[in-house]
PDB file of C-alpha atoms in Angstrom:
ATOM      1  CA  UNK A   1      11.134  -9.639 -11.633  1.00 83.00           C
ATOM      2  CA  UNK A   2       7.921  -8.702  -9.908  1.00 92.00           C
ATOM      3  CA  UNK A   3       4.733  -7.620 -11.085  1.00 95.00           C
ATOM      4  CA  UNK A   4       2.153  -6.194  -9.094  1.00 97.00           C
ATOM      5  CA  UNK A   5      -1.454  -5.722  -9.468  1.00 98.00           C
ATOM      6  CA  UNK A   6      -3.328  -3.335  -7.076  1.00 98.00           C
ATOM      7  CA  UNK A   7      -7.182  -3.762  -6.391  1.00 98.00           C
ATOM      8  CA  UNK A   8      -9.919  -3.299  -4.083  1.00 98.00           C
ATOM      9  CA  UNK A   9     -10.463   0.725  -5.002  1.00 98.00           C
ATOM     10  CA  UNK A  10     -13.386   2.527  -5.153  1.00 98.00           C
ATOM     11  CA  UNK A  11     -15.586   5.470  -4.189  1.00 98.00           C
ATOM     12  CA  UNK A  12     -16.444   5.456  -0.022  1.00 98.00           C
ATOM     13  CA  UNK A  13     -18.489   7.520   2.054  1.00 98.00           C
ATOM     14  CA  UNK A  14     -16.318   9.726   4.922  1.00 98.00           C
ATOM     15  CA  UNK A  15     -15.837   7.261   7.836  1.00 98.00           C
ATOM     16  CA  UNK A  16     -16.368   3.841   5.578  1.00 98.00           C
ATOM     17  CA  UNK A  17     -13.882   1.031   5.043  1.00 98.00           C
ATOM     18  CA  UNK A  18     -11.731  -0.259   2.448  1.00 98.00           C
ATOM     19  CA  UNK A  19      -9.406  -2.644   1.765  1.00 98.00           C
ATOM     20  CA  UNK A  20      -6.763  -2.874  -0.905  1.00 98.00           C
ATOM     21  CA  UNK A  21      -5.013  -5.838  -2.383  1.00 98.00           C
ATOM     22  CA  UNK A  22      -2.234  -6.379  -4.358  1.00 98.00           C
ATOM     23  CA  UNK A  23      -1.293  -9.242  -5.876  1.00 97.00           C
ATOM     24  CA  UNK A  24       2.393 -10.421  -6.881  1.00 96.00           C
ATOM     25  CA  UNK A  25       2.956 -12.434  -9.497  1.00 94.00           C
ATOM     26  CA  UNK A  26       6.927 -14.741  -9.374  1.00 79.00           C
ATOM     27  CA  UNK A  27       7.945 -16.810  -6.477  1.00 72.00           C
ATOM     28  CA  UNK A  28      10.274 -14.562  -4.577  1.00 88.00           C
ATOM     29  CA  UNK A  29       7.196 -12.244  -3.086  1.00 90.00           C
ATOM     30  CA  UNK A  30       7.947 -13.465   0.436  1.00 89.00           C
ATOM     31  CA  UNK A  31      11.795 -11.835   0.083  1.00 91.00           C
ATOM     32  CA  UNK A  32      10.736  -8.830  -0.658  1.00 95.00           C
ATOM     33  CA  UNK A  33       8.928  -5.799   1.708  1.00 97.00           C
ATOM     34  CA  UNK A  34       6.178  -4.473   0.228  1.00 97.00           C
ATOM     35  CA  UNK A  35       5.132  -0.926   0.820  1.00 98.00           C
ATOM     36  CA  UNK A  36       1.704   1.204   0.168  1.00 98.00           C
ATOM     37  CA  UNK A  37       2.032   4.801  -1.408  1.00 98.00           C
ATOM     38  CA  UNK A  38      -0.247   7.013  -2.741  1.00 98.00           C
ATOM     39  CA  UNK A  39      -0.695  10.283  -5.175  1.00 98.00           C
ATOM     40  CA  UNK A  40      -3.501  12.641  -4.570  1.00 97.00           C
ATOM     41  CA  UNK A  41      -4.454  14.901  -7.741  1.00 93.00           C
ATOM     42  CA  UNK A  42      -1.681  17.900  -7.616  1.00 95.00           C
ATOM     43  CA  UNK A  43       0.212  16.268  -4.996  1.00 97.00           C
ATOM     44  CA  UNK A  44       3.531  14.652  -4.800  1.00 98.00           C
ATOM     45  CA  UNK A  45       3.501  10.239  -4.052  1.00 98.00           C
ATOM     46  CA  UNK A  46       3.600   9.793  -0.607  1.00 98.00           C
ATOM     47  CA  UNK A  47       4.340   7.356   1.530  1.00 98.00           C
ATOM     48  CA  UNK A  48       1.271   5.362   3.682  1.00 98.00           C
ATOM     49  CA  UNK A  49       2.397   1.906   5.106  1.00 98.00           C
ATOM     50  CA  UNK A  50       5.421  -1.052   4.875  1.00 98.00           C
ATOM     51  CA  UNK A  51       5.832  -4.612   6.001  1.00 98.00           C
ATOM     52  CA  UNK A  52       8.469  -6.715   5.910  1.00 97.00           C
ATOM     53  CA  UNK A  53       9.014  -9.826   4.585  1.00 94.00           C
ATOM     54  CA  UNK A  54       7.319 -11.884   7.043  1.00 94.00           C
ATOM     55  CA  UNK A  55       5.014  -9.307   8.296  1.00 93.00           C
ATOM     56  CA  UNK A  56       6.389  -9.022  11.734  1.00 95.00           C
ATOM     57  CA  UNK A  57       7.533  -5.444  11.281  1.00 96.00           C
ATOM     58  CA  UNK A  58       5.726  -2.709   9.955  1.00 98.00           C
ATOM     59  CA  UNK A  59       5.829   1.370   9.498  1.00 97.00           C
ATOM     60  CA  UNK A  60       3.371   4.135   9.037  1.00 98.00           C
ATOM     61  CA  UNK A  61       3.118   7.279   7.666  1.00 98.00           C
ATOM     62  CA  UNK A  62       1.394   9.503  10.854  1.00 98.00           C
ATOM     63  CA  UNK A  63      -1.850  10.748   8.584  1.00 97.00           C
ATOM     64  CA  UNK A  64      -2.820   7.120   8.488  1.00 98.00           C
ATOM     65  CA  UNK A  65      -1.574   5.693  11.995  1.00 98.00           C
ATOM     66  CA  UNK A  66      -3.986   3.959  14.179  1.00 98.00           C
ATOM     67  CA  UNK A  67      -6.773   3.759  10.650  1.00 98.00           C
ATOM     68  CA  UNK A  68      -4.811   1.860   8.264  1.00 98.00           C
ATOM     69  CA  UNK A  69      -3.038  -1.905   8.849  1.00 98.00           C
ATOM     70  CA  UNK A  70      -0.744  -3.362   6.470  1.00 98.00           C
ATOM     71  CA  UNK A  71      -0.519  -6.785   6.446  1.00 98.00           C
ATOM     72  CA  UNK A  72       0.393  -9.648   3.943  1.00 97.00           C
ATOM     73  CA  UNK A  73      -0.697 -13.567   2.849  1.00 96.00           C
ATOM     74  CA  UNK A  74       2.698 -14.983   1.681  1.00 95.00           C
ATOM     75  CA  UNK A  75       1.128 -18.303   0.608  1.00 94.00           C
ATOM     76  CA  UNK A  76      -1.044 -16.390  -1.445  1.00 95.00           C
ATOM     77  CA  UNK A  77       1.389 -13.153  -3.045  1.00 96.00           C
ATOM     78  CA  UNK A  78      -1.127 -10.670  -1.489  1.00 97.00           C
ATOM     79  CA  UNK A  79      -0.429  -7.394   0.356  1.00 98.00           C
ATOM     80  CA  UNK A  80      -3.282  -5.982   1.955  1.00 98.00           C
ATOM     81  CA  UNK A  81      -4.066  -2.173   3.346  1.00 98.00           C
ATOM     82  CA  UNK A  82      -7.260  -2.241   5.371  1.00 98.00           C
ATOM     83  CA  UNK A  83      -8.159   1.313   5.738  1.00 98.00           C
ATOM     84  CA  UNK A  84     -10.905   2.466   7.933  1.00 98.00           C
ATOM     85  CA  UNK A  85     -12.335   5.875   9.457  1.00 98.00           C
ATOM     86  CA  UNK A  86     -11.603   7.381   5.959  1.00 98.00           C
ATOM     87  CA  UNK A  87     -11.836  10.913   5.576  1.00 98.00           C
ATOM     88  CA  UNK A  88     -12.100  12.873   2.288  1.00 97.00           C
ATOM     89  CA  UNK A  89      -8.039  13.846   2.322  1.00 97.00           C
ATOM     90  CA  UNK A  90      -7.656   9.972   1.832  1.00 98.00           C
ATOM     91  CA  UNK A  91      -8.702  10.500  -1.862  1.00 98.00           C
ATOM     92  CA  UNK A  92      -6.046   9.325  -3.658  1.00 98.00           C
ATOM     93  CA  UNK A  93      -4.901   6.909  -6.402  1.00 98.00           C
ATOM     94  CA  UNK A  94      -2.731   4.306  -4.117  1.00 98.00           C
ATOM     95  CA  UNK A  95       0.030   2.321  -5.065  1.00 98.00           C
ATOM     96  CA  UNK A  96       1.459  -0.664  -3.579  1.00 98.00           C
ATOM     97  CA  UNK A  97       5.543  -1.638  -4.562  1.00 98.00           C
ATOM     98  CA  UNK A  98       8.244  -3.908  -3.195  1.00 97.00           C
ATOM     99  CA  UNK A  99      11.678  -3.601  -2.510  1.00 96.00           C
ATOM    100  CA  UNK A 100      14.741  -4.936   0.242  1.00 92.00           C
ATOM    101  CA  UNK A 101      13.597  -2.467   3.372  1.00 93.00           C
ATOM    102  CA  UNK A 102      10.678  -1.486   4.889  1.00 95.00           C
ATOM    103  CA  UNK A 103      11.054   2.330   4.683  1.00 95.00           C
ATOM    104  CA  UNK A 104       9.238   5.215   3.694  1.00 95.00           C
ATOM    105  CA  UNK A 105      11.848   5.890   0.724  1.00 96.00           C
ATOM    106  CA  UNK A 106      10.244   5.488  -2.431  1.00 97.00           C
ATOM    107  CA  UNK A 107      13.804   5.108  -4.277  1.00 96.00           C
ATOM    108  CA  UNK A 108      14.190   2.348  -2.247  1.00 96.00           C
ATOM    109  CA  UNK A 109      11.562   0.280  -3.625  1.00 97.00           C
ATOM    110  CA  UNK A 110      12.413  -1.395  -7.251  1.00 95.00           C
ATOM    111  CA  UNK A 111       8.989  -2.630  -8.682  1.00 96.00           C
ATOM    112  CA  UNK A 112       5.528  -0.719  -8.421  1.00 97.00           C
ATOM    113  CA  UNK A 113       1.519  -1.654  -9.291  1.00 97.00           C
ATOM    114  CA  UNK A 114      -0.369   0.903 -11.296  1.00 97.00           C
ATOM    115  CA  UNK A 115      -2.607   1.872  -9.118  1.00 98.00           C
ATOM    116  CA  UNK A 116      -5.907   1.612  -7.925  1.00 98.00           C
ATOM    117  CA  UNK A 117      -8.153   4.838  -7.282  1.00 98.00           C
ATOM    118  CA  UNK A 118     -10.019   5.440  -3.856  1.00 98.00           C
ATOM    119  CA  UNK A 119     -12.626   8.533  -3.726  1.00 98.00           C
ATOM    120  CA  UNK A 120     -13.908   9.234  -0.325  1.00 98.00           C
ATOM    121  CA  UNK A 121     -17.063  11.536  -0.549  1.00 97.00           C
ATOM    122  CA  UNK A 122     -17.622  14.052   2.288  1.00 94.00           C
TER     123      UNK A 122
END
């Protein structure tokens, strides 16, 4: 069992910085890949950024390619999404979960945080 605890959220002008954590609580984070998703108001989850379990290999969706980095602290349960450049589309509340692959399949991941809300103001 897993439990993860998103953080880091919060209202950013267009073009500012943020950077999410989440921390996992039980000793078996480092086995899993962790993956960052998020849900925009009237809009399906989608898919943003994975990393596997020892953060050589990682995957992103193409609206956040070359702004966001995933990356993780094993020694200390964290997952981290840096996100830079933002633009007002990246309004969203975002999600970080973990499961066995680093894909963009959100059926493939088994335990997810409950969110933390980032508002980027034009």
């Amino acid at each position: 069992q897993v439990q993860l605890v998103e953080s880091g959220g919060g209202l950013v002008q267009a073009g500012g910085s943020l950077r999410l954590s989440c921390a996992a609580s039980g000793r078996t984070f480092s086995s899993y890949a962790m993956g960052w998703f998020r849900q925009a108001p009237g809009k399906e989850r989608e898919f943003v950024a994975a990393i596997n379990w020892s953060g050589g290999s990682t995957y992103y969706a193409d609206s956040v390619k070359g702004r966001f980095t995933i990356s993780r602290d094993n020694a200390k349960n964290t997952v981290y999404l840096q996100m830079n450049s933002l633009k007002p589309e990246d309004t969203a509340v975002y999600y970080c979960a973990a499961g066995s692959d680093v894909t963009g399949a959100q059926h493939e991941y088994d335990y997810w945080g409950q969110g933390t809300q980032v508002t980027v103001s034009s």
